[in-house]
Structures are given as structure tokens and as C-alpha cells.
């Protein structure tokens, strides 16, 4: 047997993508509909009073934030369900008994979750172009942020999926932590628009850095510098990887 | 020949402090059918789970064809197929997909011809396109077996394979085990049905409270521990064993209606004719005679009760 179990990675990846295909309506139609609703509510209602933010049309300004919102929630939910569901139905025994390493399992599950998140991000981007004039100044950076964010939050979701012992726990982190952080993370406004002390408080919100870097790749403006955004994404990814490697080493909640 | 599975001083202590296995030593030869017997909670499933990588080993060493299950887990697990006690399947996948998934997971490239034969052998070929949740319980169990065999393992673990299984599937399963043995596959099973172990297994291991109390060839065990019994149904109930027969190791059963004589199955002299002559001489009438051989179950219960 080769050093890397490629057929094993591929088998998990394909099975996860098949799950997406089975739930295509929920997977794809929901984010598109949500995005359209955001445009109607925020773009039209607020945009009619507030035309520009930092020289960018308000409708276009919120596009990167909306995509980030989708990447975070999709990455987390896909990856957490991806690993939690086999735990719940106990089909995980097969993965644990297979000649496949922890890293390979992560690559497969997280890769599939991130693929789906990126696809949805791109679908939202395309949908947005029907509503507002979107332009992308740095397409390379845009894609890099898209993929990095999807991967990082899929990793985070994978951790939640391993940690969770119930469907309630599975839902707690995304709904009680991630959604508020995203809404307060400058997806729909520039943090410059906030009064003090909230502007300073916002700098402790990790999502600010993600949205800022991503928005910079579109319009060349951001709340914080590109380097800071990048360091944050990579740092969070490294943290998730460290926790994961500890989980696999100790068999945490997978292997008694 | 070196054993295909070698277990030395395997010990498992859970985080709760409960020690499920106490220094188990066992070697299983290639091509053998080995039955693990033991009451519920004895540690059978824990032992299998450790070998297959589902539970971590606290101390000791286990090798599969020389590959350590911890340091050489890839090679070791690649040789193993596991059919767990519980049915757990991705209910949305089709039969064929889930079996192909298992093969891929175990690092094997697709082999359509092999998979087709496997599904045919398990009477699943007609159902290959069906979703798992459309199948009956018996069919689901067949799918579990197909998944475990999808990567052509050298060792197959069957954890309580026939618990709650209908006669057809049970028969098919044993046919399959025989065919696998012919191909040189080692089969290790746990069971509550002792007659199955008696019929199928080359050797039997008895686990009780985390200790392997006995490993013996099934036939030798039957010879060594097997007893025969003669059961004599009386014409009239007896209140006590007649004094004339006091020299015999007899006991009364069924309210004195039956007189039971147990003796070593391998003794050259059974003593039966002699006993019957003495009964007649004592003027005791009987209306029926029955002889039987003690089953593995009797032996097993004896072993566990005596806390060997």
C-alpha cells in the first residue's frame, strides 16, 4: 500500500459531495434565496438612503460581506454535519477501522466541505452581479481569500463536529457565536461608521479581519491592512490544525 | 508458521478506571475459524474493537501478519474486515455505492468484477441500485458483510453475526464462512449461539470478566469436557435415589420423575448396561430412556460458573 491512501480520501470526498447533490435544493437554492433577500432588504432599503461607503456603491459594498457570511456558515455546517452524522449513526466505525490517517480523513471531509462552501460563494457572487455593479480589483487575492476562509472554517466546523455530543451542541457554536460575530463583523457596514467604543471592540472580532481582507480584494479598501487579514486567517487555521492534531493523538471523542 | 494475529498482554483500561481486558494472550493461525465466547460484557467486543482500531490499546502488543496495529496500522488494518454487531449504514447511499465506498476507504482501486461477484454471493446483486433505507433488516446485514469483504481482507471479524438473523441468512452466512476459509481467510467471530461455535469453529476461546480463561480446539474441548448423560424416565416418581443404587453418581430431576446418570463421554466403559441391569434387579420400572451429549453451552456455563 502506498504512503498515502488516495482511494480512501477520494471515497470520503465523493461520498460527501454526493450528500450535497442529494440536498441540492437546500444546499444551493437556500443561499441564493437568502442572498437575494439580503439585497432586497439591505441593498434596496438601506442603499436607497446610504449610497456609498468609502467610495463604493452600498449594494456592491455588502457583496464581499455576504459571501463571507455564506462561506463561514456553510463551511462550518457542512464540515460539522459531515463528521457528526457518521458519529451519530455510528458509521464512523468504518473510517476508524480503515487504513487511513487522521490527516487524510481531515483532508477528505474538510476538502469536501470547503469545496461546497466555495461553490456557494461563487454562486452568490454571480447572483450579486445581477443586482449591483460588482468589480474585482484583485481576482487572485479574492480567490485566495475565498479558498482560505472556506478551508479554515470547514476545519473549525470539523472540530465542532467531533466535539459535539448532540445536535444541540452542533448548532450552538454556529448560531450563538458565529452568526453574531459575522453580523457585527462589518459585513453590512464599515467599522469606521461605528461610534467609539464599538469601533475598538470590533477589532477583537475575528470576522472583521476576514471581511476586510476580502473586501479589499474587491474594491481596494478595507478596515484593516491586507497583511493583518491574512495573518489572522492563517493563524486561525494553524490553531484549528493544532487542536485537531491533539484530538487525533488522544482519540478525543472518537476512540475510547 | 507464524500466526496471522498475535496478541500479547493486551490490556484495556477505560478512562472510567474500568479494566475491560486483563493481559490477553492469543495467537490465531492463518485460515483458522476462531470463536470467542463469553457472557455479555466479558470483553469480546472490546478485544475486536482494539484489533480493528476502534478502541485504543492501554498496554500490550497486537500484530496482524507481523504488522503492529499501532505503528503499522495501515498494513494491519488493510488486511482486516469487520462486521460489527450493530447495523450502521449510510441509509441514503445505494447498496453498490456504499460497498464501493468501503473498498476505496481501505485503499483499494475499484474492482467491478469482484464487487459484482461479492454482491451476487450475498444475494444483493438485484438490489444493488436500491437505497440502503429501502432494505429489510436482513438485507442490511448482508450489506454490512459485503462492505467488510469489499477490500478482500485476509481476516474477517464477525461480532455476533447471527444475533437476530433469520434462518436463511444464517445458513448463507455459514456457507460464506466456509468458502472464505477455503480461500485461506481467517475468520474470528463472537457468538452467543454455542452450537454455532461448536459446528463452525476450529478453536474456541472463552472470555470471562476480561480474562481469556480458556483456548482449546473445539473438538478437543468437547472430548475433554464433554459429558454424556443417560436420562431415565420412571414409571413412578421417586422420592429419593434407591439405596440399591447408592454407589452410582445419580441425581433426580423433574420432581423425581427422571433419574439422570452423567458420565465421561470418552470412558471405555459407559456403565449404562450395568446400571440398567441393577435398576431391573431392584425392581424399578422405567418407561423411557434418553441419552445425550453435553453441548458447548453446558461446558461453557460450567467454566464461567466455576470461575476457572
Coordinates of C-alpha atoms in Angstrom, one line a residue:
Chain A
X1 CA 0.0 0.0 0.0
X2 CA 1.3 3.4 -0.9
X3 CA 2.2 6.0 1.7
X4 CA -1.0 8.0 1.1
X5 CA -4.4 6.3 0.9
X6 CA -5.6 8.3 -2.1
X7 CA -8.6 5.9 -2.9
X8 CA -9.7 6.4 0.8
X9 CA -9.5 10.2 0.6
X10 CA -11.4 10.1 -2.7
X11 CA -14.0 7.7 -1.4
X12 CA -14.9 10.1 1.6
X13 CA -14.7 13.2 -0.6
X14 CA -17.0 11.7 -3.2
X15 CA -19.5 10.4 -0.6
X16 CA -19.6 13.9 1.0
X17 CA -20.2 15.5 -2.4
X18 CA -22.9 13.0 -3.1
X19 CA -24.6 14.2 0.0
X20 CA -24.5 17.7 -1.4
X21 CA -26.0 16.6 -4.6
X22 CA -28.8 14.8 -2.8
X23 CA -29.7 18.0 -1.0
X24 CA -29.1 20.4 -3.9
X25 CA -32.2 22.4 -3.2
X26 CA -31.2 23.0 0.4
X27 CA -27.5 23.4 -0.4
X28 CA -27.7 25.8 -3.3
X29 CA -31.1 27.3 -3.6
X30 CA -31.2 28.4 0.1
X31 CA -28.0 30.5 0.0
X32 CA -29.1 32.1 -3.3
X33 CA -32.5 32.9 -2.0
X34 CA -31.0 34.3 1.2
X35 CA -28.6 36.5 -0.7
X36 CA -31.4 37.8 -2.9
X37 CA -33.4 38.7 0.3
X38 CA -30.3 40.4 1.8
X39 CA -30.1 42.5 -1.4
X40 CA -33.7 43.4 -1.2
X41 CA -33.6 44.3 2.4
X42 CA -30.2 45.8 2.9
X43 CA -29.3 46.8 -0.7
X44 CA -32.6 48.4 -1.6
X45 CA -33.9 49.7 1.7
X46 CA -30.7 50.9 3.3
X47 CA -28.9 51.5 0.0
X48 CA -31.6 54.0 -1.0
X49 CA -30.6 56.2 1.9
X50 CA -26.9 55.4 2.0
X51 CA -25.5 55.5 -1.5
X52 CA -21.8 54.9 -0.9
X53 CA -19.4 53.6 1.6
X54 CA -15.8 54.5 1.1
X55 CA -16.5 55.4 -2.5
X56 CA -18.2 52.1 -3.2
X57 CA -21.9 51.7 -4.0
X58 CA -23.5 50.3 -0.9
X59 CA -25.1 47.4 -2.7
X60 CA -21.7 46.4 -4.1
X61 CA -20.1 47.1 -0.7
X62 CA -22.0 44.4 1.0
X63 CA -21.3 41.7 -1.6
X64 CA -17.9 40.6 -0.1
X65 CA -19.5 40.5 3.4
X66 CA -22.4 38.4 2.1
X67 CA -20.1 35.9 0.5
X68 CA -18.0 35.7 3.7
X69 CA -21.2 35.1 5.7
X70 CA -22.1 32.2 3.4
X71 CA -18.5 30.8 3.5
X72 CA -18.4 30.8 7.3
X73 CA -21.8 29.3 7.9
X74 CA -21.6 26.8 5.0
X75 CA -18.0 25.8 5.9
X76 CA -18.9 25.2 9.5
X77 CA -22.2 23.5 8.9
X78 CA -21.0 21.2 6.1
X79 CA -18.0 20.0 7.9
X80 CA -19.6 19.7 11.3
X81 CA -22.5 17.7 10.0
X82 CA -20.1 15.7 7.7
X83 CA -18.3 14.3 10.7
X84 CA -21.0 14.5 13.3
X85 CA -23.6 12.5 11.3
X86 CA -21.4 9.4 10.9
X87 CA -20.7 9.7 14.6
X88 CA -24.4 9.8 15.4
X89 CA -25.3 6.9 13.1
X90 CA -22.1 5.1 14.2
X91 CA -21.0 4.6 10.6
X92 CA -17.8 6.3 11.7
X93 CA -16.6 2.9 12.8
X94 CA -15.7 2.1 9.2
X95 CA -13.5 5.2 8.9
X96 CA -11.8 4.4 12.2
X97 CA -11.1 0.8 11.2
X98 CA -9.7 1.8 7.8
X99 CA -6.1 2.1 6.9
X100 CA -6.4 5.9 6.6
X101 CA -4.6 8.5 8.7
X102 CA -6.2 11.3 10.7
X103 CA -4.8 13.9 8.3
X104 CA -6.2 12.0 5.3
X105 CA -9.6 11.9 6.9
X106 CA -9.5 15.7 7.6
X107 CA -8.3 16.4 4.0
X108 CA -11.3 14.4 2.7
X109 CA -14.0 15.8 4.9
X110 CA -12.7 19.4 5.1
X111 CA -11.9 19.4 1.4
X112 CA -15.4 18.4 0.5
X113 CA -17.0 20.9 2.9
X114 CA -14.7 23.7 1.6
X115 CA -15.4 22.8 -2.0
X116 CA -19.1 23.2 -1.3
X117 CA -18.6 26.5 0.5
X118 CA -16.5 27.9 -2.3
X119 CA -19.1 26.8 -4.9
X120 CA -21.8 28.6 -2.9
X121 CA -19.6 31.6 -2.5
X122 CA -19.2 31.8 -6.3
X123 CA -22.9 31.3 -6.8
X124 CA -23.6 34.2 -4.6
X125 CA -21.0 36.3 -6.4
X126 CA -22.7 35.5 -9.7
X127 CA -26.1 36.2 -8.2
X128 CA -24.9 39.5 -6.9
X129 CA -23.8 40.7 -10.3
X130 CA -27.4 40.7 -11.4
X131 CA -28.2 43.3 -8.7
X132 CA -25.2 45.5 -8.3
X133 CA -22.1 46.6 -10.2
X134 CA -19.5 44.2 -8.7
X135 CA -15.9 44.7 -9.7
X136 CA -13.0 42.7 -8.5
X137 CA -9.7 44.6 -8.4
X138 CA -7.5 41.6 -7.2
X139 CA -9.1 38.4 -8.5
X140 CA -6.1 36.3 -7.4
X141 CA -6.4 37.6 -3.8
X142 CA -10.1 37.3 -4.0
X143 CA -9.8 33.6 -4.8
X144 CA -7.1 33.1 -2.2
X145 CA -9.3 34.6 0.5
X146 CA -12.3 32.6 -0.7
X147 CA -10.5 29.3 -0.6
X148 CA -8.5 30.0 2.6
X149 CA -11.6 31.1 4.5
X150 CA -13.6 28.2 3.3
X151 CA -10.9 25.8 4.4
X152 CA -10.3 27.4 7.7
X153 CA -13.9 27.5 8.7
X154 CA -14.5 24.0 7.4
X155 CA -11.7 22.9 9.7
X156 CA -13.4 24.8 12.5
X157 CA -16.7 23.1 11.7
X158 CA -14.9 19.7 11.7
X159 CA -13.7 20.4 15.2
X160 CA -17.2 21.3 16.3
X161 CA -18.5 18.1 14.7
X162 CA -16.0 15.9 16.7
X163 CA -16.7 17.8 19.9
X164 CA -20.5 17.8 19.7
X165 CA -22.3 15.1 21.5
X166 CA -25.8 16.1 20.4
X167 CA -27.5 18.0 17.6
X168 CA -28.0 20.9 20.1
X169 CA -24.3 21.2 20.7
X170 CA -23.8 21.0 17.0
X171 CA -26.0 24.1 16.5
X172 CA -24.8 26.1 19.5
X173 CA -21.5 27.3 18.1
X174 CA -22.7 28.5 14.7
X175 CA -25.9 30.1 16.0
X176 CA -24.7 31.6 19.3
X177 CA -21.1 32.6 18.3
X178 CA -20.5 32.7 14.6
X179 CA -23.7 34.4 13.4
X180 CA -23.5 37.3 15.8
X181 CA -19.8 37.7 15.1
X182 CA -20.5 37.8 11.4
X183 CA -23.3 40.3 11.7
X184 CA -21.1 42.5 13.9
X185 CA -18.1 41.9 11.7
X186 CA -18.6 44.6 9.2
X187 CA -20.4 42.6 6.6
X188 CA -23.0 45.3 6.1
X189 CA -21.0 48.4 7.1
X190 CA -17.5 49.7 7.5
X191 CA -16.4 49.7 11.1
X192 CA -15.4 53.3 10.6
X193 CA -19.1 54.1 10.7
X194 CA -19.4 52.8 14.3
X195 CA -19.1 55.1 17.3
X196 CA -16.5 54.5 19.9
X197 CA -16.0 52.3 21.9
X198 CA -17.7 49.9 19.5
X199 CA -15.1 50.6 16.8
X200 CA -12.3 49.4 19.2
X201 CA -14.4 46.5 20.4
X202 CA -14.9 45.4 16.8
X203 CA -11.2 45.0 16.4
X204 CA -11.5 42.0 18.7
X205 CA -13.9 40.4 16.3
X206 CA -12.0 37.9 14.1
X207 CA -14.6 38.2 11.4
X208 CA -13.7 41.9 10.8
X209 CA -10.3 40.8 9.5
X210 CA -11.8 38.3 7.2
X211 CA -14.4 40.6 5.7
X212 CA -11.9 43.4 5.5
X213 CA -9.3 41.5 3.6
X214 CA -11.9 40.0 1.3
X215 CA -13.5 43.4 0.6
X216 CA -10.0 44.8 -0.1
X217 CA -9.6 42.2 -2.9
X218 CA -12.8 43.5 -4.5
X219 CA -12.5 47.3 -4.1
X220 CA -9.0 48.0 -2.8
X221 CA -10.4 49.3 0.5
X222 CA -10.6 47.6 3.9
X223 CA -10.9 48.4 7.5
X224 CA -7.5 46.8 8.3
X225 CA -4.5 46.0 6.2
X226 CA -4.3 43.0 3.9
X227 CA -1.3 41.6 5.9
X228 CA -3.3 41.7 9.1
X229 CA -6.2 40.0 7.5
X230 CA -4.0 37.2 6.0
X231 CA -2.2 36.7 9.3
X232 CA -5.5 36.3 11.0
X233 CA -6.8 33.7 8.6
X234 CA -3.6 31.7 8.6
X235 CA -3.3 32.0 12.4
X236 CA -6.8 30.7 13.0
X237 CA -6.2 27.9 10.6
X238 CA -3.0 26.9 12.4
X239 CA -4.9 27.0 15.7
X240 CA -7.6 24.7 14.3
X241 CA -4.9 22.3 13.0
X242 CA -3.2 22.2 16.4
X243 CA -6.5 21.4 18.2
X244 CA -7.2 18.7 15.5
X245 CA -3.9 17.1 15.8
X246 CA -4.3 16.9 19.6
X247 CA -7.8 15.4 19.1
X248 CA -6.4 12.7 16.8
X249 CA -3.5 12.0 19.1
X250 CA -5.7 11.4 22.1
X251 CA -8.6 9.9 20.2
X252 CA -10.8 12.6 21.7
X253 CA -14.5 11.6 21.5
X254 CA -13.8 9.3 18.6
X255 CA -11.7 6.5 20.1
X256 CA -12.2 5.4 23.7
Chain B
X1 CA 4.0 -20.9 10.6
X2 CA 3.8 -17.6 12.3
X3 CA 0.3 -16.6 13.4
X4 CA -1.8 -14.1 11.4
X5 CA -3.0 -12.5 14.6
X6 CA -0.8 -12.3 17.6
X7 CA -2.0 -10.7 20.9
X8 CA 0.3 -10.4 23.8
X9 CA -0.5 -9.0 27.2
X10 CA -3.3 -6.8 25.7
X11 CA -4.8 -4.8 28.4
X12 CA -7.6 -2.2 28.2
X13 CA -8.4 0.2 31.0
X14 CA -11.1 2.8 30.1
X15 CA -10.9 6.4 31.4
X16 CA -13.5 5.5 34.0
X17 CA -11.0 3.2 35.5
X18 CA -12.8 0.1 34.4
X19 CA -10.4 -2.6 33.1
X20 CA -12.2 -4.4 30.3
X21 CA -9.3 -6.7 29.3
X22 CA -6.6 -8.1 31.6
X23 CA -3.4 -9.1 29.7
X24 CA -4.9 -11.2 27.0
X25 CA -2.6 -13.5 25.1
X26 CA -3.7 -15.2 22.0
X27 CA -2.4 -16.4 18.6
X28 CA -4.6 -17.2 15.7
X29 CA -3.3 -19.1 12.7
X30 CA -4.0 -18.2 9.1
X31 CA -7.1 -19.8 7.7
X32 CA -8.5 -20.7 11.1
X33 CA -12.0 -20.1 12.3
X34 CA -11.8 -18.9 15.8
X35 CA -14.8 -18.4 18.1
X36 CA -14.7 -16.1 21.1
X37 CA -17.3 -17.0 23.6
X38 CA -18.3 -15.2 26.7
X39 CA -21.2 -13.6 28.6
X40 CA -22.3 -10.1 27.8
X41 CA -19.8 -7.5 28.9
X42 CA -17.0 -10.1 29.1
X43 CA -14.8 -8.0 26.7
X44 CA -15.3 -9.8 23.4
X45 CA -16.3 -6.7 21.5
X46 CA -13.6 -4.6 23.3
X47 CA -11.0 -7.0 22.1
X48 CA -12.2 -7.0 18.5
X49 CA -12.6 -3.2 18.6
X50 CA -9.0 -2.8 19.7
X51 CA -7.7 -5.0 16.9
X52 CA -9.7 -3.1 14.3
X53 CA -8.7 0.3 15.6
X54 CA -11.9 1.5 17.1
X55 CA -10.7 1.5 20.7
X56 CA -7.1 2.3 21.8
X57 CA -4.9 -0.3 23.5
X58 CA -3.8 0.6 27.0
X59 CA -0.8 -1.7 27.1
X60 CA 0.5 -4.9 25.4
X61 CA 1.1 -5.5 21.8
X62 CA -1.0 -6.8 18.9
X63 CA 0.3 -7.7 15.4
X64 CA -1.5 -8.6 12.3
X65 CA 0.7 -10.7 10.0
X66 CA 3.6 -9.1 11.8
X67 CA 2.3 -5.5 11.5
X68 CA 1.9 -3.7 14.8
X69 CA -1.7 -2.4 15.0
X70 CA -0.4 0.9 16.3
X71 CA 2.8 1.6 14.4
X72 CA 1.9 -0.3 11.3
X73 CA -1.8 0.4 11.4
X74 CA -2.1 0.9 7.7
X75 CA -0.8 -2.5 6.7
X76 CA -2.6 -4.2 9.7
X77 CA -6.0 -2.6 9.1
X78 CA -5.8 -3.1 5.3
X79 CA -5.9 -6.9 6.0
X80 CA -8.9 -6.7 8.3
X81 CA -12.6 -6.7 7.5
X82 CA -15.1 -6.0 10.4
X83 CA -18.8 -6.7 10.6
X84 CA -19.9 -5.1 13.9
X85 CA -22.8 -6.3 16.0
X86 CA -24.9 -3.3 15.2
X87 CA -26.1 -2.4 11.7
X88 CA -24.9 1.1 10.9
X89 CA -25.1 2.2 7.3
X90 CA -25.3 5.4 5.3
X91 CA -29.0 4.9 4.7
X92 CA -29.1 7.4 1.8
X93 CA -26.4 5.6 -0.3
X94 CA -27.2 2.8 -2.7
X95 CA -26.0 -0.7 -2.0
X96 CA -23.4 -0.7 -4.7
X97 CA -22.1 2.8 -3.7
X98 CA -21.7 2.0 -0.1
X99 CA -19.8 -1.2 -0.9
X100 CA -17.6 0.7 -3.4
X101 CA -17.1 3.4 -0.7
X102 CA -15.8 0.8 1.7
X103 CA -13.4 -0.6 -0.8
X104 CA -12.0 2.8 -1.6
X105 CA -11.7 3.7 2.1
X106 CA -9.5 0.7 2.5
X107 CA -7.2 2.0 -0.1
X108 CA -8.2 -0.4 -2.9
X109 CA -8.8 0.7 -6.5
X110 CA -12.2 -0.2 -8.0
X111 CA -12.7 -3.9 -9.0
X112 CA -16.2 -4.1 -10.6
X113 CA -15.9 -7.8 -11.3
X114 CA -15.0 -8.7 -7.7
X115 CA -17.8 -6.4 -6.3
X116 CA -20.3 -8.0 -8.7
X117 CA -19.4 -11.5 -7.5
X118 CA -19.5 -10.4 -3.9
X119 CA -22.9 -8.9 -4.3
X120 CA -24.2 -12.0 -6.1
X121 CA -22.8 -14.3 -3.4
X122 CA -24.7 -12.3 -0.8
X123 CA -27.9 -12.2 -2.9
X124 CA -27.6 -8.4 -3.1
X125 CA -26.9 -8.0 -6.9
X126 CA -30.6 -7.5 -7.7
X127 CA -30.7 -4.8 -5.0
X128 CA -27.5 -3.0 -6.0
X129 CA -29.3 0.1 -7.1
X130 CA -31.6 0.3 -4.1
X131 CA -31.1 2.8 -1.3
X132 CA -30.0 1.2 1.9
X133 CA -33.0 2.5 3.8
X134 CA -35.3 0.6 1.5
X135 CA -33.9 -2.7 2.5
X136 CA -35.1 -5.1 5.2
X137 CA -33.0 -5.8 8.3
X138 CA -31.6 -9.0 6.9
X139 CA -30.6 -7.3 3.7
X140 CA -28.9 -4.5 5.6
X141 CA -26.9 -7.1 7.5
X142 CA -25.9 -8.6 4.1
X143 CA -24.7 -5.1 3.1
X144 CA -22.6 -4.9 6.2
X145 CA -20.9 -8.2 5.3
X146 CA -20.4 -7.0 1.7
X147 CA -18.8 -3.8 2.9
X148 CA -16.5 -5.8 5.3
X149 CA -15.4 -8.1 2.4
X150 CA -15.2 -5.3 -0.2
X151 CA -11.4 -4.9 0.1
X152 CA -10.7 -8.6 0.1
X153 CA -9.5 -8.9 3.7
X154 CA -7.3 -11.7 5.0
X155 CA -9.0 -11.6 8.4
X156 CA -12.7 -11.2 8.9
X157 CA -14.2 -10.3 12.2
X158 CA -17.8 -11.1 12.8
X159 CA -19.2 -9.7 16.0
X160 CA -22.3 -11.7 17.0
X161 CA -23.0 -12.4 13.3
X162 CA -26.2 -14.3 13.7
X163 CA -27.9 -12.5 16.6
X164 CA -31.5 -11.8 15.4
X165 CA -30.9 -13.2 12.0
X166 CA -33.3 -15.4 10.1
X167 CA -32.6 -19.0 9.2
X168 CA -31.8 -18.2 5.5
X169 CA -29.3 -15.6 6.2
X170 CA -27.7 -17.7 9.0
X171 CA -27.3 -20.6 6.6
X172 CA -25.9 -18.3 3.8
X173 CA -23.5 -16.7 6.3
X174 CA -22.1 -20.1 7.3
X175 CA -21.8 -21.1 3.7
X176 CA -19.9 -17.9 3.1
X177 CA -17.6 -18.5 6.1
X178 CA -16.8 -22.0 4.7
X179 CA -16.0 -20.5 1.3
X180 CA -13.8 -17.8 2.9
X181 CA -11.9 -20.5 4.8
X182 CA -11.3 -22.4 1.6
X183 CA -9.7 -19.2 0.2
X184 CA -7.4 -19.0 3.3
X185 CA -9.3 -16.2 5.0
X186 CA -9.1 -16.3 8.8
X187 CA -12.5 -15.8 10.5
X188 CA -12.8 -14.6 14.1
X189 CA -16.3 -14.5 15.4
X190 CA -18.1 -13.9 18.7
X191 CA -21.3 -15.6 19.4
X192 CA -23.9 -16.5 21.9
X193 CA -25.1 -19.4 19.9
X194 CA -22.7 -22.0 21.2
X195 CA -23.9 -24.7 18.8
X196 CA -22.6 -22.5 16.0
X197 CA -19.1 -22.3 17.6
X198 CA -19.3 -26.0 18.1
X199 CA -20.2 -26.6 14.5
X200 CA -18.1 -23.9 12.7
X201 CA -15.0 -23.1 14.8
X202 CA -11.7 -24.9 14.7
X203 CA -10.9 -23.4 18.1
X204 CA -12.8 -21.7 20.9
X205 CA -11.6 -19.1 23.3
X206 CA -13.7 -18.3 26.4
X207 CA -13.5 -14.8 27.8
X208 CA -14.9 -14.0 31.2
X209 CA -14.6 -10.7 33.0
X210 CA -11.9 -9.5 30.7
X211 CA -9.8 -12.6 31.0
X212 CA -9.2 -15.3 28.4
X213 CA -9.9 -18.3 30.6
X214 CA -9.5 -21.0 28.0
X215 CA -8.4 -21.6 24.5
X216 CA -8.8 -25.0 23.1
X217 CA -9.6 -26.8 19.9
X218 CA -13.3 -27.2 19.7
X219 CA -13.1 -31.0 19.2
X220 CA -10.6 -31.5 22.0
X221 CA -12.7 -29.3 24.3
X222 CA -15.7 -31.4 23.5
X223 CA -13.7 -34.6 24.2
X224 CA -12.1 -33.3 27.3
X225 CA -15.0 -31.6 28.9
X226 CA -17.8 -33.3 27.2
X227 CA -20.1 -35.5 29.2
X228 CA -22.8 -37.9 28.1
X229 CA -25.9 -38.4 30.1
X230 CA -28.5 -41.0 30.4
X231 CA -31.9 -39.9 31.4
X232 CA -34.3 -42.5 32.6
X233 CA -38.0 -41.6 33.0
X234 CA -39.6 -43.5 35.8
X235 CA -42.9 -45.3 35.8
X236 CA -43.5 -43.9 39.2
X237 CA -42.0 -40.9 40.8
X238 CA -39.1 -41.5 43.2
X239 CA -38.7 -39.5 46.4
X240 CA -35.1 -40.5 46.8
X241 CA -32.4 -42.4 45.0
X242 CA -32.9 -46.1 45.8
X243 CA -30.4 -47.4 48.3
X244 CA -29.5 -50.2 46.0
X245 CA -28.1 -47.7 43.5
X246 CA -26.3 -45.6 46.1
X247 CA -22.9 -46.5 44.5
X248 CA -23.9 -44.7 41.3
X249 CA -23.4 -40.9 40.7
X250 CA -27.1 -40.3 40.1
X251 CA -29.5 -37.4 40.6
X252 CA -33.2 -36.9 40.4
X253 CA -34.8 -34.4 38.1
X254 CA -38.3 -33.3 37.2
X255 CA -39.7 -33.9 40.7
X256 CA -38.4 -37.4 40.9
X257 CA -39.8 -38.5 37.5
X258 CA -36.3 -38.7 35.9
X259 CA -33.2 -40.3 37.1
X260 CA -30.1 -38.8 35.5
X261 CA -26.7 -40.5 35.1
X262 CA -23.8 -38.4 33.8
X263 CA -20.6 -40.0 32.7
X264 CA -17.4 -39.2 30.9
X265 CA -18.0 -39.3 27.1
X266 CA -14.6 -40.8 26.5
X267 CA -14.6 -43.6 29.0
X268 CA -14.1 -47.0 27.5
X269 CA -16.9 -48.4 29.7
X270 CA -20.1 -46.3 29.9
X271 CA -21.6 -48.3 32.6
X272 CA -25.1 -48.0 31.0
X273 CA -25.9 -51.7 30.6
X274 CA -24.7 -52.4 34.1
X275 CA -26.9 -49.6 35.6
X276 CA -30.0 -50.7 33.7
X277 CA -29.5 -54.3 34.9
X278 CA -29.2 -53.1 38.5
X279 CA -32.4 -51.0 38.1
X280 CA -34.2 -54.1 36.9
X281 CA -32.8 -56.1 39.8
X282 CA -34.0 -53.5 42.2
X283 CA -37.5 -53.8 40.7
X284 CA -37.6 -50.2 39.5
X285 CA -39.8 -49.8 36.4
X286 CA -39.0 -47.2 33.8
X287 CA -40.8 -46.2 30.7
X288 CA -38.3 -44.2 28.6
X289 CA -34.6 -43.8 28.1
X290 CA -32.7 -41.0 26.5
X291 CA -29.0 -40.4 26.0
X292 CA -27.4 -37.2 25.0
X293 CA -24.1 -35.4 24.8
X294 CA -23.4 -32.2 26.7
X295 CA -23.1 -29.2 24.5
X296 CA -20.5 -26.5 24.4
X297 CA -23.1 -24.5 26.3
X298 CA -23.0 -26.8 29.3
X299 CA -19.2 -26.8 29.2
X300 CA -19.2 -23.0 28.9
X301 CA -21.7 -22.4 31.8
X302 CA -19.6 -24.8 33.9
X303 CA -16.4 -22.9 33.1
X304 CA -17.9 -19.5 33.8
X305 CA -19.7 -20.5 37.0
X306 CA -16.7 -22.2 38.4
X307 CA -14.7 -19.1 37.7
X308 CA -11.8 -21.0 36.2

